[in-house]
mmCIF file of C-alpha atoms in Angstrom:
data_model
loop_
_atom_site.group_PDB
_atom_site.id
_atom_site.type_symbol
_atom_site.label_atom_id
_atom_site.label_comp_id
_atom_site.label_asym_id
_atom_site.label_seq_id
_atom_site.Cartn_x
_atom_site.Cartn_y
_atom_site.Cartn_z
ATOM 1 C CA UNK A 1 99.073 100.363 65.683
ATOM 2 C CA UNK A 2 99.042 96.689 66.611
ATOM 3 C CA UNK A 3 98.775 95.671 70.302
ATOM 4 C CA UNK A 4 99.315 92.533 71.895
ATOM 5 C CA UNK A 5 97.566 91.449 75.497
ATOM 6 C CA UNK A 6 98.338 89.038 77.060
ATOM 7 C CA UNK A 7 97.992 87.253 80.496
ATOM 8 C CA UNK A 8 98.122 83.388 81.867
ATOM 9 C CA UNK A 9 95.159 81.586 82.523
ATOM 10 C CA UNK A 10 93.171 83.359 85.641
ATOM 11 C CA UNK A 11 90.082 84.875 84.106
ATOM 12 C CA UNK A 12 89.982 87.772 86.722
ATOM 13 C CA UNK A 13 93.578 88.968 85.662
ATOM 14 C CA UNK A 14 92.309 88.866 81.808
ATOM 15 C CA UNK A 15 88.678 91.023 82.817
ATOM 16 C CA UNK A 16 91.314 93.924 84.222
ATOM 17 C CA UNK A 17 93.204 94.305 80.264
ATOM 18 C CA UNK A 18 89.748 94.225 78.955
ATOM 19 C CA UNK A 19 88.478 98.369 79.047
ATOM 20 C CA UNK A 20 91.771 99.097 77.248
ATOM 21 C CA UNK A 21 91.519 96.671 74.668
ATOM 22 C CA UNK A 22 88.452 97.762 73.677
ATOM 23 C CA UNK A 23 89.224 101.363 74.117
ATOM 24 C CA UNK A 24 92.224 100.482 71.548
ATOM 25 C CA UNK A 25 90.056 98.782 69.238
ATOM 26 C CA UNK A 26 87.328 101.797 69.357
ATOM 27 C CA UNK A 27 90.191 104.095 68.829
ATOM 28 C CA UNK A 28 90.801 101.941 65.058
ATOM 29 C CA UNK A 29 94.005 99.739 66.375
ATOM 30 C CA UNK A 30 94.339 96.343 65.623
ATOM 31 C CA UNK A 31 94.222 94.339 68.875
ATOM 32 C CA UNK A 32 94.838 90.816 69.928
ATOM 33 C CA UNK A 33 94.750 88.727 73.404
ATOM 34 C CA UNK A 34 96.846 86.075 74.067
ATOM 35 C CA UNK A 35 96.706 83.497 76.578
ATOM 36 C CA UNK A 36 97.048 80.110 77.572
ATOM 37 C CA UNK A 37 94.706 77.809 75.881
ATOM 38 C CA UNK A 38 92.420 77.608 78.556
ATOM 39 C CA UNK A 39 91.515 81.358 78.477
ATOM 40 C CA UNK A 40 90.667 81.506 74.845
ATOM 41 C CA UNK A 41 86.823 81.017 75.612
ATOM 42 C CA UNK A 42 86.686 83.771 78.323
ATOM 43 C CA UNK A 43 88.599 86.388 75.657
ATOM 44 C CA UNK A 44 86.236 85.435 72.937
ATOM 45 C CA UNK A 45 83.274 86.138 75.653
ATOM 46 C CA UNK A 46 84.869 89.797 76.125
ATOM 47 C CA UNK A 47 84.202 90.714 72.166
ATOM 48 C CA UNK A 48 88.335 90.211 71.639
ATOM 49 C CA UNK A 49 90.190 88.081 69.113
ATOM 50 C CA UNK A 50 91.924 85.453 70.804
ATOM 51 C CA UNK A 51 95.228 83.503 70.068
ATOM 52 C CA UNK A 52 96.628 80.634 72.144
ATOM 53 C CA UNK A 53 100.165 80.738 73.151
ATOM 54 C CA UNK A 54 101.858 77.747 75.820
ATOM 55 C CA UNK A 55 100.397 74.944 77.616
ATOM 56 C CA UNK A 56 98.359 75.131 81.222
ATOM 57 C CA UNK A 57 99.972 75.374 83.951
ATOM 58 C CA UNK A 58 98.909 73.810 87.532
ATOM 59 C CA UNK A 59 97.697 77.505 88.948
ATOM 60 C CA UNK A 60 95.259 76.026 91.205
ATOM 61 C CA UNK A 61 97.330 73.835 92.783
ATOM 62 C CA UNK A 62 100.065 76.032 93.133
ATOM 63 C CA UNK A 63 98.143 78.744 94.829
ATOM 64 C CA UNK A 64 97.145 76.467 97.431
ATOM 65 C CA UNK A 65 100.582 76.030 98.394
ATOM 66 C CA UNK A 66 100.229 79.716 99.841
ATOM 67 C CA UNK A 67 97.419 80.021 101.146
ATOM 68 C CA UNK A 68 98.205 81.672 104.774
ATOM 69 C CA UNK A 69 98.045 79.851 107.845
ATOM 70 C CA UNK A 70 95.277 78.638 109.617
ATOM 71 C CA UNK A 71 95.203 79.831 113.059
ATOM 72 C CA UNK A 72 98.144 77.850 115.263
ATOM 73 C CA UNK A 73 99.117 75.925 112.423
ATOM 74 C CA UNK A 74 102.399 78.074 112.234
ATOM 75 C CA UNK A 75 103.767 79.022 109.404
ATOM 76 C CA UNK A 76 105.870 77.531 106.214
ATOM 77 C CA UNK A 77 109.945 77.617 106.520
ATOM 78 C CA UNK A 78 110.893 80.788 104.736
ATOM 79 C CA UNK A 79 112.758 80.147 101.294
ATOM 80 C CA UNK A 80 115.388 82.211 99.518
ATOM 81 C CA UNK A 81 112.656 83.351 97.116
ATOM 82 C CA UNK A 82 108.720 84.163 97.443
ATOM 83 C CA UNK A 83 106.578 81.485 97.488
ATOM 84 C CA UNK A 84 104.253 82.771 94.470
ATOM 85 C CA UNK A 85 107.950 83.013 91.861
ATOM 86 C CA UNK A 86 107.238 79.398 91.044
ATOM 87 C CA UNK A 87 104.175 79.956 89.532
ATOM 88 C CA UNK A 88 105.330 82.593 87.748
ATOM 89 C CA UNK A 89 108.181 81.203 86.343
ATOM 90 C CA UNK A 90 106.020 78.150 85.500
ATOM 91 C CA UNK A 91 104.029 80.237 83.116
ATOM 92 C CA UNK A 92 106.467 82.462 82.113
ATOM 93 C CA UNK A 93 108.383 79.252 81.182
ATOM 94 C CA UNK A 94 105.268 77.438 79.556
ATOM 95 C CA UNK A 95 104.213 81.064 77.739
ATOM 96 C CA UNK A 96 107.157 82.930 76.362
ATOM 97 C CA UNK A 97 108.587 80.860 73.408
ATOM 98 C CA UNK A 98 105.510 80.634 71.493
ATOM 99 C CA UNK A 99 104.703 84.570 72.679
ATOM 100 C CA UNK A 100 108.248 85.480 70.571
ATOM 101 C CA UNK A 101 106.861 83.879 67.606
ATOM 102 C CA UNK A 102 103.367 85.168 67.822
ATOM 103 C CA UNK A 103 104.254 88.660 68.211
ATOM 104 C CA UNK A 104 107.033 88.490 65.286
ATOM 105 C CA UNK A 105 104.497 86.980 62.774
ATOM 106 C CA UNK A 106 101.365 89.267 63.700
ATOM 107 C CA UNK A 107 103.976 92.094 63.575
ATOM 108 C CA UNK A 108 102.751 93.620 67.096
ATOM 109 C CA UNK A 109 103.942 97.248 67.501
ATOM 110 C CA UNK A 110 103.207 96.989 71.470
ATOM 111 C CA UNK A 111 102.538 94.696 74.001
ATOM 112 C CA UNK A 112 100.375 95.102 77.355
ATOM 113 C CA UNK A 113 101.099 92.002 79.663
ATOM 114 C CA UNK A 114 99.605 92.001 83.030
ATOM 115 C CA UNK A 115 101.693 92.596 86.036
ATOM 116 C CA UNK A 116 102.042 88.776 86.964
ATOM 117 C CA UNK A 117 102.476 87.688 82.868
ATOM 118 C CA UNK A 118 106.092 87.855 82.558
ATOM 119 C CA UNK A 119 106.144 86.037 79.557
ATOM 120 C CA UNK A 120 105.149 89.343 78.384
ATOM 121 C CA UNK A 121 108.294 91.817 78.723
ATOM 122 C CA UNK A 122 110.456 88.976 77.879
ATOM 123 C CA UNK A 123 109.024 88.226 74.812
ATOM 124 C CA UNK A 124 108.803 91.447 73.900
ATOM 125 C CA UNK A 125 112.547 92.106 74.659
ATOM 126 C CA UNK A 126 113.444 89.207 72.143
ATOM 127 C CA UNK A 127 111.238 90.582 69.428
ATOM 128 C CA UNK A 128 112.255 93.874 69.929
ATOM 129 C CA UNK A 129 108.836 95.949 70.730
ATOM 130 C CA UNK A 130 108.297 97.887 73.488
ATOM 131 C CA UNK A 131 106.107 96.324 76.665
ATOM 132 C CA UNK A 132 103.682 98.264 78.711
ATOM 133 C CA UNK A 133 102.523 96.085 81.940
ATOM 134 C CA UNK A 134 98.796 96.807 83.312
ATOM 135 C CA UNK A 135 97.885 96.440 87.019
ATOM 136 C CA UNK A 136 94.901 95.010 88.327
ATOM 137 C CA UNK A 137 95.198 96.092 91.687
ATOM 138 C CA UNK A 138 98.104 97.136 94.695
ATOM 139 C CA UNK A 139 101.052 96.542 92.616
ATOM 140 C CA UNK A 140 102.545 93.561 94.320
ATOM 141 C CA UNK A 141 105.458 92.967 92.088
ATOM 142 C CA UNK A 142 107.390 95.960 93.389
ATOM 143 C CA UNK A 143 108.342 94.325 96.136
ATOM 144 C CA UNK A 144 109.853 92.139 94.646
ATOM 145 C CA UNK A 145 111.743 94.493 91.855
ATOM 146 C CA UNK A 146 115.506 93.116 92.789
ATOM 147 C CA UNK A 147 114.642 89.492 92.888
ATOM 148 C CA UNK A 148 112.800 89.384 89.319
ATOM 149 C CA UNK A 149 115.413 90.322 86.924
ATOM 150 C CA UNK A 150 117.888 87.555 88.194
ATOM 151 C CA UNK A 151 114.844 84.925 88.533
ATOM 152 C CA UNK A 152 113.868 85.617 84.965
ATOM 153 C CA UNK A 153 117.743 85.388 83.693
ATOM 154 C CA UNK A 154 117.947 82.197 82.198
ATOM 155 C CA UNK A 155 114.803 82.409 80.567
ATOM 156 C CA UNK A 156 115.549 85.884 78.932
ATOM 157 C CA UNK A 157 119.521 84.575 77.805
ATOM 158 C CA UNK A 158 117.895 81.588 75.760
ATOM 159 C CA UNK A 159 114.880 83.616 74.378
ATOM 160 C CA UNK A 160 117.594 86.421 73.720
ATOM 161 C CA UNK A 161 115.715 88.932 75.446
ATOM 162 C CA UNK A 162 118.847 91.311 76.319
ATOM 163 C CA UNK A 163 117.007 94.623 77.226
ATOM 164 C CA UNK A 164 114.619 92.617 79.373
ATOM 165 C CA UNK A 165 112.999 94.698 82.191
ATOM 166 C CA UNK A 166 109.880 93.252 84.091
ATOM 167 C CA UNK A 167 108.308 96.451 84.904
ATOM 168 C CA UNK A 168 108.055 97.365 80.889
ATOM 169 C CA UNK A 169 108.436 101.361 79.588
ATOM 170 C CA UNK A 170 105.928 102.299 81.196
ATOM 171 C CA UNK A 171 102.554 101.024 83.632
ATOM 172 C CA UNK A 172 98.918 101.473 83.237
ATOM 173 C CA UNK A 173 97.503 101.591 86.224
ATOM 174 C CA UNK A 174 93.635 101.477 87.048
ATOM 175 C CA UNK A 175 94.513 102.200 91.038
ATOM 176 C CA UNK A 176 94.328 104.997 92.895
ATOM 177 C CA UNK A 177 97.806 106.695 93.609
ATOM 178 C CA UNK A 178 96.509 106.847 97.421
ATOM 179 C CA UNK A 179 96.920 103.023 97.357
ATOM 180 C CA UNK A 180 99.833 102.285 95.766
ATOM 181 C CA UNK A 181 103.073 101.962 97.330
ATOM 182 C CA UNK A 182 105.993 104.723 96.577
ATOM 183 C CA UNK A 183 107.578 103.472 93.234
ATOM 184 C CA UNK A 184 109.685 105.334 90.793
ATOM 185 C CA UNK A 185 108.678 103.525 87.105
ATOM 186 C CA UNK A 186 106.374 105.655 84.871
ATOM 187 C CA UNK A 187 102.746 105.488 85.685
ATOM 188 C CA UNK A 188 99.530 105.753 83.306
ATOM 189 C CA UNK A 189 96.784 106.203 85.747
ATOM 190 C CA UNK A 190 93.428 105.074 84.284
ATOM 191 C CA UNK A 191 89.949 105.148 85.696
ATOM 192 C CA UNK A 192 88.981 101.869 86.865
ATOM 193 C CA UNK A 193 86.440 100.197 84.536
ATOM 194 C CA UNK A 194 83.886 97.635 86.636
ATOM 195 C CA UNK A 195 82.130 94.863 84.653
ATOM 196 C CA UNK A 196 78.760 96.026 84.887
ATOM 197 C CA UNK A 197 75.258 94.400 83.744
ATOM 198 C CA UNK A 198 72.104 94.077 85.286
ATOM 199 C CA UNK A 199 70.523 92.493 88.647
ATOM 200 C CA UNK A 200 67.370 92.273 89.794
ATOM 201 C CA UNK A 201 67.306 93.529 93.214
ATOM 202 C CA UNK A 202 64.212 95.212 95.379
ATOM 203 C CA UNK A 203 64.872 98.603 96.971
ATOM 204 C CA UNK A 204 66.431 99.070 99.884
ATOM 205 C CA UNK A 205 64.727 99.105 102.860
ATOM 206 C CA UNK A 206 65.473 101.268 106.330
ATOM 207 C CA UNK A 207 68.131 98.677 107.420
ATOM 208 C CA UNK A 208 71.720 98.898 105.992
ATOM 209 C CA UNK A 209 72.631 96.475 102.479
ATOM 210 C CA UNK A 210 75.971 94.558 103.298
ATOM 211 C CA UNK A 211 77.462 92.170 100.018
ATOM 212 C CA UNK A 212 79.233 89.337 100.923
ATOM 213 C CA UNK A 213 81.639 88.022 97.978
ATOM 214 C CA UNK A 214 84.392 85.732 98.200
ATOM 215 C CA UNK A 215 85.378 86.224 94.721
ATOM 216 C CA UNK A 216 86.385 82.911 92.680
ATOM 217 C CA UNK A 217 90.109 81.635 93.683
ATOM 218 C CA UNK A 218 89.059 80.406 97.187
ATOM 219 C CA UNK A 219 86.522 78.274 95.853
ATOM 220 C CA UNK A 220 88.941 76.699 93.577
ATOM 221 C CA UNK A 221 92.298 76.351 95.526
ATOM 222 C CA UNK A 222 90.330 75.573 99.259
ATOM 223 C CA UNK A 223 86.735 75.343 99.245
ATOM 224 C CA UNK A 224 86.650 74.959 103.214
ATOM 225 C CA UNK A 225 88.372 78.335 103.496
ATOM 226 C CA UNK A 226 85.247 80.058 101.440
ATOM 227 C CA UNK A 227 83.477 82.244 104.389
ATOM 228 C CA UNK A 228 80.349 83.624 102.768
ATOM 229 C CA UNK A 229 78.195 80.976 104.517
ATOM 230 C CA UNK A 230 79.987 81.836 107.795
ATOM 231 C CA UNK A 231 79.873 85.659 107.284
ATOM 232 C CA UNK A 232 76.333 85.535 107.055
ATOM 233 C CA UNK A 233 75.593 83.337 110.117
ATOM 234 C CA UNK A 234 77.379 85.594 111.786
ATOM 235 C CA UNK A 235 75.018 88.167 110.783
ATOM 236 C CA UNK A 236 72.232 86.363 112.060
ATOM 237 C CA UNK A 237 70.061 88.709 114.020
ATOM 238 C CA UNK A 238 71.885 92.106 112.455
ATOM 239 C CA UNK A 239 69.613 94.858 111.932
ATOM 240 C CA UNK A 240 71.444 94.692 108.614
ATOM 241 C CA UNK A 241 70.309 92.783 105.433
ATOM 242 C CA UNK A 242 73.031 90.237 103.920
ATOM 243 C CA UNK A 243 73.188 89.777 99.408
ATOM 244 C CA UNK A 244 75.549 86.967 99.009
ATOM 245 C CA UNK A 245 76.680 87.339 95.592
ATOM 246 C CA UNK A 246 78.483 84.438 94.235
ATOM 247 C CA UNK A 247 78.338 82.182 91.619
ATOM 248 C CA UNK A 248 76.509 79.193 90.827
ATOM 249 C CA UNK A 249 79.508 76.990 91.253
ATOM 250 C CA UNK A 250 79.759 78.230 94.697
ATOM 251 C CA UNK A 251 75.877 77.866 95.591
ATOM 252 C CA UNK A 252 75.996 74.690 97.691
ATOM 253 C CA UNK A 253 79.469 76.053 99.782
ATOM 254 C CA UNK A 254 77.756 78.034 102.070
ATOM 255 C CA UNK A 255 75.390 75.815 103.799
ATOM 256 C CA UNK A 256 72.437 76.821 105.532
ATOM 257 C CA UNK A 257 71.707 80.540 105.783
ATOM 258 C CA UNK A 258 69.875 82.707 108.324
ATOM 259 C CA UNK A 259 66.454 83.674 107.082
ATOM 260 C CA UNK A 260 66.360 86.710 104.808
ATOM 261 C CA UNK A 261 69.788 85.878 103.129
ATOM 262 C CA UNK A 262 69.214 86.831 99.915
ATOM 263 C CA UNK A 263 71.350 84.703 97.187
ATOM 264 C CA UNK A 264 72.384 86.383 94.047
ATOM 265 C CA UNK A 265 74.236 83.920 91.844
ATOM 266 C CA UNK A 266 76.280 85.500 88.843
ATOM 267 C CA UNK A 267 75.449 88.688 89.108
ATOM 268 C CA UNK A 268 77.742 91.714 88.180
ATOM 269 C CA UNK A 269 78.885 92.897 91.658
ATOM 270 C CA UNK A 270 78.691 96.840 90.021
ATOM 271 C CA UNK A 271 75.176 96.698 90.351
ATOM 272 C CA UNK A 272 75.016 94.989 93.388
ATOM 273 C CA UNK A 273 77.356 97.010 95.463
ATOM 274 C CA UNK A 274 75.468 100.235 93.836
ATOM 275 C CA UNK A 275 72.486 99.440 95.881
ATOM 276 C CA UNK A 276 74.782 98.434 99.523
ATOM 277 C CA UNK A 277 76.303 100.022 102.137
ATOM 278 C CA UNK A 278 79.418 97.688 102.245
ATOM 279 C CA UNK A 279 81.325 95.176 101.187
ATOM 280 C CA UNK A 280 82.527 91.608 103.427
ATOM 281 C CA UNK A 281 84.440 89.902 101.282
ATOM 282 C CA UNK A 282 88.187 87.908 100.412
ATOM 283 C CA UNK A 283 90.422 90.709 99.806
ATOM 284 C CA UNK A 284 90.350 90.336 95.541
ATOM 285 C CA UNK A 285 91.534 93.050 93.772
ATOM 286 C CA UNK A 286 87.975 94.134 91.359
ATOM 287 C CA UNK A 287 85.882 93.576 93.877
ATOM 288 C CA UNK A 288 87.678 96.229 96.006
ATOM 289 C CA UNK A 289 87.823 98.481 93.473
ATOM 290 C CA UNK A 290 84.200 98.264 92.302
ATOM 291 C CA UNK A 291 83.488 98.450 95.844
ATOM 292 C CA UNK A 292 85.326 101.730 95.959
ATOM 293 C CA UNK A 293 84.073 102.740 92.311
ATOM 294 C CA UNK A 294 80.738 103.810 94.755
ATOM 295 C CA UNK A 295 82.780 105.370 97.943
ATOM 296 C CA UNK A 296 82.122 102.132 99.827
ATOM 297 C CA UNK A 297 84.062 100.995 102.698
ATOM 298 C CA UNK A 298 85.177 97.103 103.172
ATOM 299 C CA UNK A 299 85.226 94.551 105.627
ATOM 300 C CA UNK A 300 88.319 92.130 104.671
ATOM 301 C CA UNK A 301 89.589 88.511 105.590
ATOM 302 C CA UNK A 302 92.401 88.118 102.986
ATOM 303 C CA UNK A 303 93.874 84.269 102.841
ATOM 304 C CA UNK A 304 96.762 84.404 100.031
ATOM 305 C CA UNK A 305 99.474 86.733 100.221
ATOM 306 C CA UNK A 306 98.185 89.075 97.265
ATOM 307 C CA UNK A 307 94.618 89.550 98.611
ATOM 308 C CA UNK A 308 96.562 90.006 101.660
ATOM 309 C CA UNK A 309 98.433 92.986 99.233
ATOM 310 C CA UNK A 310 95.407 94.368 98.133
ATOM 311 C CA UNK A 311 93.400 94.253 101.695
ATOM 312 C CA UNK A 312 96.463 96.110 103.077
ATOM 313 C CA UNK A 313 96.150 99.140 100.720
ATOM 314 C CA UNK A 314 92.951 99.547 101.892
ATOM 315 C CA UNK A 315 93.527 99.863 105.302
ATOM 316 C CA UNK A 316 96.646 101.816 105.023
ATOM 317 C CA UNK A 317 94.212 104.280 103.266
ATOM 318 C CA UNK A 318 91.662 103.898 106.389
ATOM 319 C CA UNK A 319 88.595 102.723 104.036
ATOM 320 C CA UNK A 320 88.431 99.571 105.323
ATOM 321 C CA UNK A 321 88.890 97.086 107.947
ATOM 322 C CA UNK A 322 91.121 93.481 107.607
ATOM 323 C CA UNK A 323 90.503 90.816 109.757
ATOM 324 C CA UNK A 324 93.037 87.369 110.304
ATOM 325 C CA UNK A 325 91.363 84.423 110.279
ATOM 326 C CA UNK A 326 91.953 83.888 114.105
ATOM 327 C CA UNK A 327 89.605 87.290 114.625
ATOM 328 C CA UNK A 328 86.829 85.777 112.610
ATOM 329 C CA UNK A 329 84.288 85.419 116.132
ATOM 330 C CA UNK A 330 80.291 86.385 115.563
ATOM 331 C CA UNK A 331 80.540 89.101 117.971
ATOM 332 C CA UNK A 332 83.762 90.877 115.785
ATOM 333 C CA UNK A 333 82.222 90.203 112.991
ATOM 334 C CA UNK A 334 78.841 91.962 113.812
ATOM 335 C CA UNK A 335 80.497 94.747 115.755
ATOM 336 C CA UNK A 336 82.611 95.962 112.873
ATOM 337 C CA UNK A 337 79.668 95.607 110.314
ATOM 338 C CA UNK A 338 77.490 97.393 112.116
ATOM 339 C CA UNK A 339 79.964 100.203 112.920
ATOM 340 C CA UNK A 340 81.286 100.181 108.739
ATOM 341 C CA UNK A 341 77.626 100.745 107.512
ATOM 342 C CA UNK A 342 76.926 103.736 109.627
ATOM 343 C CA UNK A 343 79.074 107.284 109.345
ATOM 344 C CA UNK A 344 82.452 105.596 109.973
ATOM 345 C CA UNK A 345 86.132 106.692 109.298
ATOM 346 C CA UNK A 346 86.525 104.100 106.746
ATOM 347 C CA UNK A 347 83.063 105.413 104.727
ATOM 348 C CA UNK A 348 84.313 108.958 104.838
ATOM 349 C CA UNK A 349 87.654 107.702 103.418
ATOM 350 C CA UNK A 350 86.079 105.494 100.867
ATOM 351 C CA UNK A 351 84.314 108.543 99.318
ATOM 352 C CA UNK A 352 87.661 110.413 99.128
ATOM 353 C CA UNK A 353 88.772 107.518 97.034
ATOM 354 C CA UNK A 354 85.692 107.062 94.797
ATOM 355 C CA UNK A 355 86.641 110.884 93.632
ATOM 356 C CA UNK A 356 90.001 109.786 93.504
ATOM 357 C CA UNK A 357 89.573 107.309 91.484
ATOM 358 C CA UNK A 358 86.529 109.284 89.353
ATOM 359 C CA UNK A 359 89.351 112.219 88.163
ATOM 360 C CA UNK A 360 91.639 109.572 86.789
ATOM 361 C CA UNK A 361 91.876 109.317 82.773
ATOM 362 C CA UNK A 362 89.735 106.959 80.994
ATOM 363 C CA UNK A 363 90.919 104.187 78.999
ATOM 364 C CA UNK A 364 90.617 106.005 75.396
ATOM 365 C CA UNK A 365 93.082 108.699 77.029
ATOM 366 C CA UNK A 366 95.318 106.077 77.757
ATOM 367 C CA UNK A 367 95.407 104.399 74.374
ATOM 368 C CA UNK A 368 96.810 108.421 73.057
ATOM 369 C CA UNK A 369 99.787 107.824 75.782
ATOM 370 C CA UNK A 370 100.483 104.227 74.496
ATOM 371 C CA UNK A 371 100.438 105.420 70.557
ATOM 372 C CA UNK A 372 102.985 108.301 71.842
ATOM 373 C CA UNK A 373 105.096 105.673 73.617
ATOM 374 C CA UNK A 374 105.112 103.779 69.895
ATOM 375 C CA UNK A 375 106.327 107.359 68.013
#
């Protein structure tokens, strides 16, 4: 069997198609990721033959067009679509064409698109192969499940994609059921599959570990809005001890720290987290779930609508907290840290979902369910 991946240009959203890639390729399939030409290097880093389909697209700038509200700024006039279907039109639009050609001449059998890759299922409409789409977290296109097809219209009538249906055959999904919102599509749960390495970290003492992450897209789209730095301050004087683990692009954002910070740049937040007690961080979709991966709870300040999504399942599933922006005081901040790292709620529901998440099928079991979907 040959199968196609594919995604736009967001490195994060390519590291969640990566387990079952390689679970295909272990399995003796022929696989192949496509992507913008930007992502290329980052597919070739994951061990994965990589093709370039479409030009880049202005993501980052984009983005920052939603970004939620500062406090009493108010918020943007309401439009007759979502705010984020511009985006992915753009790449759909810049994507699809040369996706049509690419999976006619390598002869795919299947295609796996992630959930915001469009360019995907329309593609493989026109080529006539069936498309299975892959979350990467809360599945935040089902909301908008009546809008799509009729957005994606014209694109699908000149690409000829007549049988075009965003939400694929079928969707893998790495989530826990207990997070997801009621759907009615066919589901392939799979066990969620962190990025792990190693990290040098001393053992932990008597006083609670929190990680603060802020994940990546903050940095990019509004570095003001990245709240490690503040998090920590905050912290100042906890009987807690703060890991900020972010990258090296992000060292100089947080400013002066408290004493005792310790800085962890690059490292492989599995490892990290393994050794902590809980997580502070943006609201990003794998750093939720690696966070739950080890039955910890979260402490969340979401600022774009889908960390917003993904923050939201959490606390609908009471193993977290999320905090707005206008909530962000020292004395909130400290109070729910200090109440998350002892024998909360939220911890006892985090470990529900680690065992959750634990009994789902792993990625080679899911590559058998795609191969029957080909039959």
């Amino acid at each position: 069997m040959r199968v196609l991946f594919t995604c736009w240009s967001w490195p994060t959203h390519l590291s969640a198609l990566v387990p079952l890639a390689r679970a295909c390729r272990a399995a003796g399939h022929e696989v192949l990721v496509a992507g913008q030409p930007g992502l290329r290097e980052d597919i070739r880093r994951a061990g994965l033959p990589a093709a370039a389909v479409g030009t880049e697209v202005d993501t980052v700038g984009m983005v920052g067009e939603y970004l939620l509200p500062l406090p009493g700024a108010g918020r943007p006039p309401a439009g007759g679509k979502p705010r984020a279907t511009r985006m992915l039109l753009a790449h759909a639009e810049s994507m699809a064409g040369d996706l049509v050609r690419l999976i006619r001449e390598w002869r795919a059998d299947l295609v796996v698109y992630d959930q915001t890759a469009l360019a995907g299922p329309l593609a493989a409409a026109a080529a006539g192969v069936p498309a299975v789409r892959h979350l990467y977290g809360v599945d935040l296109m089902w909301r908008f499940r009546d809008a799509l097809p009729s957005a994606l219209a014209p694109l699908a009538d000149r690409l000829g994609a007549d049988a075009f249906d965003p939400f694929g055959v079928a969707t893998v999904d790495p989530v826990p059921a207990s997070l997801q919102p009621p759907t009615d599509y066919r589901r392939l749960p799979m066990r969620f599959t962190p990025a792990n390495g190693s990290v040098s970290l001393t053992a932990r003492g008597k006083r609670p570990r929190v990680c603060v992450s802020w994940g990546h897209t903050i940095a990019k789209v509004a570095a003001p809005r990245f709240l490690a730095g503040r998090i920590a301050e905050a912290l100042a004087g906890s009987d807690v001890e703060v890991v900020l683990a972010i990258s090296a692009a992000q060292r100089d954002l947080p400013g002066p720290l408290p004493t005792g910070t310790r800085i962890l740049l690059d490292a492989p937040l599995w490892p990290v987290l393994s050794t902590c007690d809980l997580l502070v961080g943006h609201g990003g979709a794998a750093s939720i779930l690696t966070a739950l991966d080890h039955g910890l709870p979260a402490l969340l300040v979401p600022q774009l609508p889908d960390h917003a999504g993904h923050a939201g399942g959490v606390a609908a599933r009471g193993a977290g907290v999320v905090l707005g922006l206008d909530e962000l005081s020292p004395a909130t901040i400290r109070e729910h840290v200090e109440r998350l790292v002892a024998a909360s709620p939220e911890r006892a529901a985090a470990l529900e979902v680690r065992e959750e998440m634990h009994a789902q099928p792993s990625p080679a079991d899911v590559v058998a369910e795609l191969v029957a979907l080909c039959g």
